[in-house]
mmCIF file of C-alpha atoms in Angstrom:
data_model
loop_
_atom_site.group_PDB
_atom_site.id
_atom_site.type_symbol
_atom_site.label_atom_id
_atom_site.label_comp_id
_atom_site.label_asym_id
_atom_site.label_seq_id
_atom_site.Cartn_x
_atom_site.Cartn_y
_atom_site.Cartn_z
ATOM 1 C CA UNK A 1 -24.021 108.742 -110.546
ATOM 2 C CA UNK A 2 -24.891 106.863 -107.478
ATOM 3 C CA UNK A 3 -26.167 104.379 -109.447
ATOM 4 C CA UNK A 4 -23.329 103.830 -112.463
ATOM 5 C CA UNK A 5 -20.053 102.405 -112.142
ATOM 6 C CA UNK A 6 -17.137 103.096 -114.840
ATOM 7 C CA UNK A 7 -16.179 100.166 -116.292
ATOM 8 C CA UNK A 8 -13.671 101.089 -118.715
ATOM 9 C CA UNK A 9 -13.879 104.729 -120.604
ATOM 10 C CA UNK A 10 -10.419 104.891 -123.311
ATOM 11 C CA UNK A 11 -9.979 105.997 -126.721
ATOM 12 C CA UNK A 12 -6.916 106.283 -129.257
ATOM 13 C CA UNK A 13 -6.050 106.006 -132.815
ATOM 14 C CA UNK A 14 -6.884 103.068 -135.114
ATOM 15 C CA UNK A 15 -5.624 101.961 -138.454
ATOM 16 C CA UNK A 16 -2.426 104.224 -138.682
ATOM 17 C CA UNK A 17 -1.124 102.321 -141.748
ATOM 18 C CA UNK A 18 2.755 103.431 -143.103
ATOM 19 C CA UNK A 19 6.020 102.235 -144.497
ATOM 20 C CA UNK A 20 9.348 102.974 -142.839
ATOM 21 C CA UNK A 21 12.134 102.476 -144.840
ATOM 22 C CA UNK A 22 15.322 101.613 -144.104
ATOM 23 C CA UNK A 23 18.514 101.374 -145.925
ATOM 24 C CA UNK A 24 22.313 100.091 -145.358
ATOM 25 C CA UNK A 25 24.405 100.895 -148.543
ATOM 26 C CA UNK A 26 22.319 100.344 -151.811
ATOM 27 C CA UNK A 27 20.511 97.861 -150.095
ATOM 28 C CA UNK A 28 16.976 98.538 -148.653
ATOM 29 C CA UNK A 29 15.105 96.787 -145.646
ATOM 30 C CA UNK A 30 10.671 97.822 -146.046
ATOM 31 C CA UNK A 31 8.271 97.257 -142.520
ATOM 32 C CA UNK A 32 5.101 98.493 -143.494
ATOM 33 C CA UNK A 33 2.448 98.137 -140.564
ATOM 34 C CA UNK A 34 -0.751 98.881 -138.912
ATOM 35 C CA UNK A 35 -0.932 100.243 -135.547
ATOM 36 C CA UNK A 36 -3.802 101.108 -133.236
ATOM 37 C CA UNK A 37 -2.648 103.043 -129.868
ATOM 38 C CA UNK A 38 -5.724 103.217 -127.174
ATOM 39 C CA UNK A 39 -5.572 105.288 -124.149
ATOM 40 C CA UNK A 40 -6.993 106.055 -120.627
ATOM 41 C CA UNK A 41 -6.311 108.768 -118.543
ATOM 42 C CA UNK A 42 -6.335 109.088 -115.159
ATOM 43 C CA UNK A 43 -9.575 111.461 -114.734
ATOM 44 C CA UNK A 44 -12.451 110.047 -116.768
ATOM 45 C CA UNK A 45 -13.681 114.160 -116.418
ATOM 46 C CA UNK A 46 -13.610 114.243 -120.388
ATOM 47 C CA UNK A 47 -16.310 111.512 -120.702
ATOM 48 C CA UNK A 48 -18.234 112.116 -117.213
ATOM 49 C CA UNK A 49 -18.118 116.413 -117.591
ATOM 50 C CA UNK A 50 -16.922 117.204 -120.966
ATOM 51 C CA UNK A 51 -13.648 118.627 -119.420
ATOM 52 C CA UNK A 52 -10.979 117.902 -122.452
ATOM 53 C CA UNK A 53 -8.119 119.330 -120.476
ATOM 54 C CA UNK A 54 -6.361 116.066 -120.292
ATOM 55 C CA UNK A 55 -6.839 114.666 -123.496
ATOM 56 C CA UNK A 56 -4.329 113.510 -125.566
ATOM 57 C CA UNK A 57 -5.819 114.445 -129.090
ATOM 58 C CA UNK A 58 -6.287 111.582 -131.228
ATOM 59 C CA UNK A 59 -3.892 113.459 -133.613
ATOM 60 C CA UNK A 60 -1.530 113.538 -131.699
ATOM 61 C CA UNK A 61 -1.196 110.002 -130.953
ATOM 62 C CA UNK A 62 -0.871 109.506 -134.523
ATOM 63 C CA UNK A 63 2.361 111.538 -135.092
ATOM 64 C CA UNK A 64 3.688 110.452 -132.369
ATOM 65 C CA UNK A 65 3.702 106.732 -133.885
ATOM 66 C CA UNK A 66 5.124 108.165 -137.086
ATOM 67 C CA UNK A 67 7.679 110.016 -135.184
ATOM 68 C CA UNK A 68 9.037 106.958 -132.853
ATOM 69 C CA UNK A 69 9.191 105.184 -136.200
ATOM 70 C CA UNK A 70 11.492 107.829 -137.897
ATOM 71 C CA UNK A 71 13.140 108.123 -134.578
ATOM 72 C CA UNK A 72 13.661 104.538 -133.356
ATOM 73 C CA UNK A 73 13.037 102.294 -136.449
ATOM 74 C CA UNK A 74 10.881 98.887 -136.145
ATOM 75 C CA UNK A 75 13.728 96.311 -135.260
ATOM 76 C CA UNK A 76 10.758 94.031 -134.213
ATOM 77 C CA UNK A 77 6.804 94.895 -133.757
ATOM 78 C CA UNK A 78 6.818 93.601 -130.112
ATOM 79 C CA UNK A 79 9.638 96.514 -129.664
ATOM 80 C CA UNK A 80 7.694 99.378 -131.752
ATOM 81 C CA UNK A 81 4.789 98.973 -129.598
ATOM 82 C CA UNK A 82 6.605 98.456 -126.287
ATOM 83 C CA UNK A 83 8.164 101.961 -127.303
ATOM 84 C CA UNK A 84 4.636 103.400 -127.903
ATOM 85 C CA UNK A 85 3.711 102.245 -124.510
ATOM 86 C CA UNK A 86 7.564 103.953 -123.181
ATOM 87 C CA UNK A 87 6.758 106.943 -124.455
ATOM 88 C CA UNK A 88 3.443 107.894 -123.208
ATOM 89 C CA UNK A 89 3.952 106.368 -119.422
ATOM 90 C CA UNK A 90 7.053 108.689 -119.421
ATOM 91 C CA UNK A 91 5.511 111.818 -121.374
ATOM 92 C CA UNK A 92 1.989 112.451 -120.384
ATOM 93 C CA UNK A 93 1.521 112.257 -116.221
ATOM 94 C CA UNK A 94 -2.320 111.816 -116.961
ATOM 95 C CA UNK A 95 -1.994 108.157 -118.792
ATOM 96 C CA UNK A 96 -3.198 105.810 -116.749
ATOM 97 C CA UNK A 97 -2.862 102.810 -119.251
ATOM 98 C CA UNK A 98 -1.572 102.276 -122.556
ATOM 99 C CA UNK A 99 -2.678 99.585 -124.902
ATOM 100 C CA UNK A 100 -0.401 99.084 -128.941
ATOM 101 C CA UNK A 101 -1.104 96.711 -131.469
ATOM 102 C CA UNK A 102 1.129 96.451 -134.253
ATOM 103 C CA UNK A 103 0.249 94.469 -137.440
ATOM 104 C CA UNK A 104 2.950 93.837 -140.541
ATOM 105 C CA UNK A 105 2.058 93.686 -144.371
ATOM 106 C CA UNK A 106 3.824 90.464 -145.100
ATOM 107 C CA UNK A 107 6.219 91.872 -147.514
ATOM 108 C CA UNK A 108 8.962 89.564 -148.859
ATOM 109 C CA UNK A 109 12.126 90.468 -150.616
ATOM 110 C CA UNK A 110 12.431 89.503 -154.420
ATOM 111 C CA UNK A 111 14.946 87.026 -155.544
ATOM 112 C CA UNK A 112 15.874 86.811 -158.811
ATOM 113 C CA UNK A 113 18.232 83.290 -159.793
ATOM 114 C CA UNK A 114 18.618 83.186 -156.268
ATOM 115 C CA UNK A 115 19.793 86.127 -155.587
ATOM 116 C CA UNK A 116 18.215 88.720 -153.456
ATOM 117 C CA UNK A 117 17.146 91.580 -154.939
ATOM 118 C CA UNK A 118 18.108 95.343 -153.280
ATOM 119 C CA UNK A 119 14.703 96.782 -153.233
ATOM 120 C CA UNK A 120 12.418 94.876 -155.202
ATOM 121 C CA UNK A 121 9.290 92.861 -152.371
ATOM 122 C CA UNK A 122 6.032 91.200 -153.243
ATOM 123 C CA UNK A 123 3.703 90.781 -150.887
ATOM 124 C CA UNK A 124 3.203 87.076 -149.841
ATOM 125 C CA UNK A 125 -0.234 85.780 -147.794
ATOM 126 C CA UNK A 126 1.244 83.668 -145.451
ATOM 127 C CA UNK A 127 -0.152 84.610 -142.537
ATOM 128 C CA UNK A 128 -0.061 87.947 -140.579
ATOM 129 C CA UNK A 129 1.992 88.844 -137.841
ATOM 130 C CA UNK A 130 0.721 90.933 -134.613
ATOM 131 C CA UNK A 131 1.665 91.590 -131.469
ATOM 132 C CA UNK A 132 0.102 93.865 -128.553
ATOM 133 C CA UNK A 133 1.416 95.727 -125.628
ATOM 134 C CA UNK A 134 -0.096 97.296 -122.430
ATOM 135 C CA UNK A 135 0.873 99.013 -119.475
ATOM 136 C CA UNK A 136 -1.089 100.592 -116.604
ATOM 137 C CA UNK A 137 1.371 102.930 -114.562
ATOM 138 C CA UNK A 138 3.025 101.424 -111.914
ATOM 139 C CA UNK A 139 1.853 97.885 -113.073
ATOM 140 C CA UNK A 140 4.111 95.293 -115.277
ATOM 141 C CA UNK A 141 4.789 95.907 -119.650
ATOM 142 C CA UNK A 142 3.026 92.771 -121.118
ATOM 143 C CA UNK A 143 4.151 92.036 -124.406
ATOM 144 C CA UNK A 144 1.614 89.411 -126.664
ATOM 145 C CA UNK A 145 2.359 88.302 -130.044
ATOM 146 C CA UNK A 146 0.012 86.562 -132.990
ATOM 147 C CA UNK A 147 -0.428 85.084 -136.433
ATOM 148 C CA UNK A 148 -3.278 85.195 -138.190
ATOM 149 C CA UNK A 149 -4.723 84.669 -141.885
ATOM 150 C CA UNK A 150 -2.147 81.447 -141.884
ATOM 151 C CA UNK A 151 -4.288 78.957 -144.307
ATOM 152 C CA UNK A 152 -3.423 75.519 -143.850
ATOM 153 C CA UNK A 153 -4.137 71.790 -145.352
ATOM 154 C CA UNK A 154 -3.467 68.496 -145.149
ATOM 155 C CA UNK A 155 -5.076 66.207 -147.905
ATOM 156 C CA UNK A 156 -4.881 63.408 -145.326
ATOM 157 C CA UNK A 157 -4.007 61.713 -142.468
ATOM 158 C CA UNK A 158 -7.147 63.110 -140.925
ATOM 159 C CA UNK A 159 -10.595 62.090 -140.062
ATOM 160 C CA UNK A 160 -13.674 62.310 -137.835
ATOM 161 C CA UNK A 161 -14.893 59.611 -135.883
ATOM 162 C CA UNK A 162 -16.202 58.105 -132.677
ATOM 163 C CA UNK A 163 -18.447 60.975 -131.961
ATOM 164 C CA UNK A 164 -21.259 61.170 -129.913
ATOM 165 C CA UNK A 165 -24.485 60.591 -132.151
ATOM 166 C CA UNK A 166 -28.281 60.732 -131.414
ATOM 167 C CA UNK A 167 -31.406 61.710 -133.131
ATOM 168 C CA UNK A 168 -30.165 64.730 -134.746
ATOM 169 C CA UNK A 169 -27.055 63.176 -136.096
ATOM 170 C CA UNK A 170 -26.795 63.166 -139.890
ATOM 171 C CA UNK A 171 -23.002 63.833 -140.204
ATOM 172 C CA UNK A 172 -21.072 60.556 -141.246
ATOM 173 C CA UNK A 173 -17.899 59.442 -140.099
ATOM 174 C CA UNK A 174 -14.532 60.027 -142.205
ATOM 175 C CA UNK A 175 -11.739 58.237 -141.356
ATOM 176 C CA UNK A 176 -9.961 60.214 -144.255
ATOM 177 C CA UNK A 177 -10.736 63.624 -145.202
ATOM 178 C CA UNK A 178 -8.848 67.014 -145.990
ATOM 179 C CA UNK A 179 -8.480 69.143 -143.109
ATOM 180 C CA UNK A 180 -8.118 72.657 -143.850
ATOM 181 C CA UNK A 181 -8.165 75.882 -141.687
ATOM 182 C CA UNK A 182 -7.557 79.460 -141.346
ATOM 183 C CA UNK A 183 -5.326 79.749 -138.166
ATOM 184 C CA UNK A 184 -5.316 82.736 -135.764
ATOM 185 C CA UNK A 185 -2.238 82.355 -133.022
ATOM 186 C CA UNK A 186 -1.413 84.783 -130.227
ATOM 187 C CA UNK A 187 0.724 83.930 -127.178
ATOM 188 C CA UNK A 188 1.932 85.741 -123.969
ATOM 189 C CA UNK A 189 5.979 86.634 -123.622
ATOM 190 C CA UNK A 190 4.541 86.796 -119.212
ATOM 191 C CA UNK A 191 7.464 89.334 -117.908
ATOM 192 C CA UNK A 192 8.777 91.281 -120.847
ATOM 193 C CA UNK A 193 12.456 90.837 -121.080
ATOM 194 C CA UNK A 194 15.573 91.414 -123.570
ATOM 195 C CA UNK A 195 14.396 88.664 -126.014
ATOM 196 C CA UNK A 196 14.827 88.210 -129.769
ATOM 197 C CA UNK A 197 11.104 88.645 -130.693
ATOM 198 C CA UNK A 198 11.746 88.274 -134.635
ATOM 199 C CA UNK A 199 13.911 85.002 -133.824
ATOM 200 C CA UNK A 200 11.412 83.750 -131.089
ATOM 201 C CA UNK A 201 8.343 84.433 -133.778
ATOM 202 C CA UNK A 202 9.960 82.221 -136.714
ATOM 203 C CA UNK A 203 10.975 79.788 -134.300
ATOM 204 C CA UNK A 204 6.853 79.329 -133.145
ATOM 205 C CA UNK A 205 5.961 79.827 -136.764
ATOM 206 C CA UNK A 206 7.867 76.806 -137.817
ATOM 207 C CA UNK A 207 6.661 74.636 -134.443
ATOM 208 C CA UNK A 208 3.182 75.639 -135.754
ATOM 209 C CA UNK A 209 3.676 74.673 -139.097
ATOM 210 C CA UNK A 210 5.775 71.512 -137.836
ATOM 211 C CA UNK A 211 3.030 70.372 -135.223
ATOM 212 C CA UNK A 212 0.385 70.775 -137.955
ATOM 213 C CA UNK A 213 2.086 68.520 -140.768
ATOM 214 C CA UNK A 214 3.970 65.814 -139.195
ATOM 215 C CA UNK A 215 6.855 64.515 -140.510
ATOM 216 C CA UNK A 216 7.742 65.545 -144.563
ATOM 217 C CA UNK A 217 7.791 61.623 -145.523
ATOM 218 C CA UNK A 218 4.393 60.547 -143.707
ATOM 219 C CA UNK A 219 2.605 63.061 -141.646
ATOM 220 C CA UNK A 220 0.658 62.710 -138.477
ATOM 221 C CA UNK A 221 -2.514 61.177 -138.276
ATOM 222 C CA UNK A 222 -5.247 64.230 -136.804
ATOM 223 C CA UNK A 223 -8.413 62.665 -135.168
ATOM 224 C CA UNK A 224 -9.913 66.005 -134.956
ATOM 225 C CA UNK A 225 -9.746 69.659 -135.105
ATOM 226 C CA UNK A 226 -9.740 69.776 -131.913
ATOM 227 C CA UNK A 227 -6.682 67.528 -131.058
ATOM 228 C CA UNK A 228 -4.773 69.374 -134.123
ATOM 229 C CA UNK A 229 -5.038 72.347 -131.637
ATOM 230 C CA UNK A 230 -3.746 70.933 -128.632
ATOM 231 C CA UNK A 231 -1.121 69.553 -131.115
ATOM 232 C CA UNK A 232 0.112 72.672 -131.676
ATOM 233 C CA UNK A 233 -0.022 74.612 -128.319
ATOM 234 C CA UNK A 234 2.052 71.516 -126.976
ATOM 235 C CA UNK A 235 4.158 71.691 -129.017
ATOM 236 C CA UNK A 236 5.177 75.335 -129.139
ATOM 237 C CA UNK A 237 4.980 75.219 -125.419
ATOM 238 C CA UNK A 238 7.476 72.484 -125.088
ATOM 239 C CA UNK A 239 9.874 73.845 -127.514
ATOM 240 C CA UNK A 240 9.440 77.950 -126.874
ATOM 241 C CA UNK A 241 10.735 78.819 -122.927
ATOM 242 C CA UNK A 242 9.682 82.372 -123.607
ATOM 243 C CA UNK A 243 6.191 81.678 -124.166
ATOM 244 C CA UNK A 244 3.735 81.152 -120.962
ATOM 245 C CA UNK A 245 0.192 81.021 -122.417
ATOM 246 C CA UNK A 246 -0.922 80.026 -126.261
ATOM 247 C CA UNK A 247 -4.638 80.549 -127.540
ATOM 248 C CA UNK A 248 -4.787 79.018 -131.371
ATOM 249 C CA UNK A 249 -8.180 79.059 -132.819
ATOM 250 C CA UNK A 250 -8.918 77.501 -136.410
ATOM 251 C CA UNK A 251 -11.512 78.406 -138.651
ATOM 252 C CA UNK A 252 -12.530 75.703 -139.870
ATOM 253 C CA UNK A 253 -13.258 74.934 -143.746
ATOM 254 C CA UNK A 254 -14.767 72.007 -145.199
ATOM 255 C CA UNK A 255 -13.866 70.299 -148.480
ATOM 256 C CA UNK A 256 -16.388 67.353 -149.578
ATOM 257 C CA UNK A 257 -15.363 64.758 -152.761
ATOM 258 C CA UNK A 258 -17.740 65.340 -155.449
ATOM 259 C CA UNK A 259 -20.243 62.376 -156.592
ATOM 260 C CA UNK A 260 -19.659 61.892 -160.384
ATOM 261 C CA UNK A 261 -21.612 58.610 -160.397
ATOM 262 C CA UNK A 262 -24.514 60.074 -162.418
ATOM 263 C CA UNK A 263 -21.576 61.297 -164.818
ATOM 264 C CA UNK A 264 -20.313 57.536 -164.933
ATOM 265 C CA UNK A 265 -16.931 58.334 -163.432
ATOM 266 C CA UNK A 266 -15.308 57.028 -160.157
ATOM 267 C CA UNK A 267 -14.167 59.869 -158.480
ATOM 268 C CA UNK A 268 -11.381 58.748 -156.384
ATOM 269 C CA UNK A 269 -11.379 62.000 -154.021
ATOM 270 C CA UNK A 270 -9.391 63.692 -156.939
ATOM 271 C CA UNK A 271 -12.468 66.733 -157.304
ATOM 272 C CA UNK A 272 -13.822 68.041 -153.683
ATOM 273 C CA UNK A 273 -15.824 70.954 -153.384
ATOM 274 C CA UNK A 274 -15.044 73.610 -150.362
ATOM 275 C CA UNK A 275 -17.686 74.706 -148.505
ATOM 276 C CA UNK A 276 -17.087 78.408 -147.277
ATOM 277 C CA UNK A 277 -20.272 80.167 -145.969
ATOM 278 C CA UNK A 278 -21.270 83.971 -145.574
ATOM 279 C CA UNK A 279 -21.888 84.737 -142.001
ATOM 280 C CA UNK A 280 -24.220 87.968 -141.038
ATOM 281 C CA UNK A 281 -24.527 88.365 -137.761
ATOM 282 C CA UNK A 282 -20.936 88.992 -136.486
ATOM 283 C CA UNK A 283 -17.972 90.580 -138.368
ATOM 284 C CA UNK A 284 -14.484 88.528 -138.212
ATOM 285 C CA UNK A 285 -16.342 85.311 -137.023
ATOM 286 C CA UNK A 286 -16.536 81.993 -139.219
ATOM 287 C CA UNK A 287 -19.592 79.506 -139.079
ATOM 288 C CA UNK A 288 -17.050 76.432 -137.412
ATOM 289 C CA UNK A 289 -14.094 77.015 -135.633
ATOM 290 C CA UNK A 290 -12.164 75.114 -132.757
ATOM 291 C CA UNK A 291 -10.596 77.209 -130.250
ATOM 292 C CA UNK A 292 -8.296 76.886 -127.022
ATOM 293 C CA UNK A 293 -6.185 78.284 -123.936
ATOM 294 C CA UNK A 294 -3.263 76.737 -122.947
ATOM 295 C CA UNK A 295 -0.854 78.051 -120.313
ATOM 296 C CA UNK A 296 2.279 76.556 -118.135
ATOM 297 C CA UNK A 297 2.017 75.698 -114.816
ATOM 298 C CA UNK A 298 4.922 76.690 -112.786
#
């Protein structure tokens, strides 16, 4: 192997999906979630010699999730999976790094007349939360966090214009469309502390969703995608301490006001039709997005 280097040679358990229930009195409290738990071991001997002596079965990672989640609960996500990443540094000598992502069915409790009902949910899209941890031994716990799958729109207060234009150019300028997205969010917590993750993620949630709209009587006037992003990394940066870096990407989708001319009607951008594409060649990607990094400087 004088010529081949190891880059990276892990392995682990994807998609473990369950429900842990919880209960206080006649009341009952539902976290169903999704968790993926990746190792690597000290020796890469498994993948180099076929030597499985130090291999944590793939099995076994999975009941070990389901038993910290009988065991411990899932007060927050960002806890679950910093216990994951506990519990194998301290159990198995030959982990050399442990990586947990945690992902929550966005169940919601039902209210009926405004009251809350004790175990009735439905499930609401409103975005996804994540979060990640990872550990190598003897290094720092980093703790991320996401949304994802939050679908947003503004019917105005945004437009295009100003752009660089040459021979190729065929897109007009708007200085009112709708801007609509899918939004994926994940930050970095830097150090992992004692914080309130569920508090801190409802806090960024509502800067996101607060950055985004504006102000309920009149908005905020978006000049592009691209400053709508910056928008809201600014502003969760300025009004979240805990957080240290922000990547927000937003999947763009287009909606374009129908021409009912030939149909002798003035369409006064009351019909628009969206324009969603299929993309082939990679899986989880859309055909326009606007993406960014933004971190603090200390």
């Amino acid at each position: 192997f004088r010529f081949y280097h190891i880059l990276n040679c892990e392995y682990g358990k994807n998609t473990i999906k369950f429900l842990r229930l919880h209960r206080e009195g006649k009341k009952q409290f539902v976290k169903e979630v999704e968790v993926c738990a990746h190792l690597r071991l000290t020796s890469p001997q498994e993948y180099l010699e076929g030597n499985n002596s130090l291999v944590i079965p793939t099995d076994t990672i999975k009941n070990i999730v389901l038993v910290l989640a009988k065991k411990n609960g899932i007060p927050s996500l960002e806890q679950f999976a910093i216990d994951i990443c506990n519990h194998f540094m301290t159990t198995f000598c030959q982990v050399a790094y442990v990586k947990a992502y945690v992902q929550e069915v966005p169940w919601q409790r039902l209210h009926e007349d405004g009251v809350p009902h004790i175990h009735s949910f439905i499930c609401v899209p409103d975005g996804i939360r994540f979060c990640e941890a990872e550990q190598c031994r003897n290094g720092p716990l980093m703790v991320f966090a996401g949304i994802k799958d939050l679908k947003l729109m503004k019917t105005t207060q945004s437009g295009f214009e100003g752009f660089y234009k040459n021979e190729h150019t065929t897109l007009p300028e708007r200085h009112d469309r709708i801007l609509c997205g899918e939004l994926f969010c994940k930050w970095s917590y830097g150090e992992c502390k004692d914080f309130d993750f569920n508090c801190i993620w409802k806090k960024i949630r509502e800067c996101i969703l607060e950055a985004f709209a504006g102000p309920p009587d009149c908005g905020e006037y978006s000049p592009s995608y691209q400053k709508t992003v910056n928008c809201i990394q600014m502003f969760v940066l300025s009004r979240v301490s805990q957080v240290q870096v922000i990547e927000v990407v937003l999947n763009n989708t287009f909606y374009n006001v129908v021409d009912m001319k030939n149909l002798g009607l003035t369409n006064d951008k009351e019909v628009s039709k969206c324009f969603k594409y299929l993309t082939a060649l990679f899986r989880n990607t859309q055909p326009q997005s606007t993406a960014a990094v933004l971190y603090k400087i200390k």
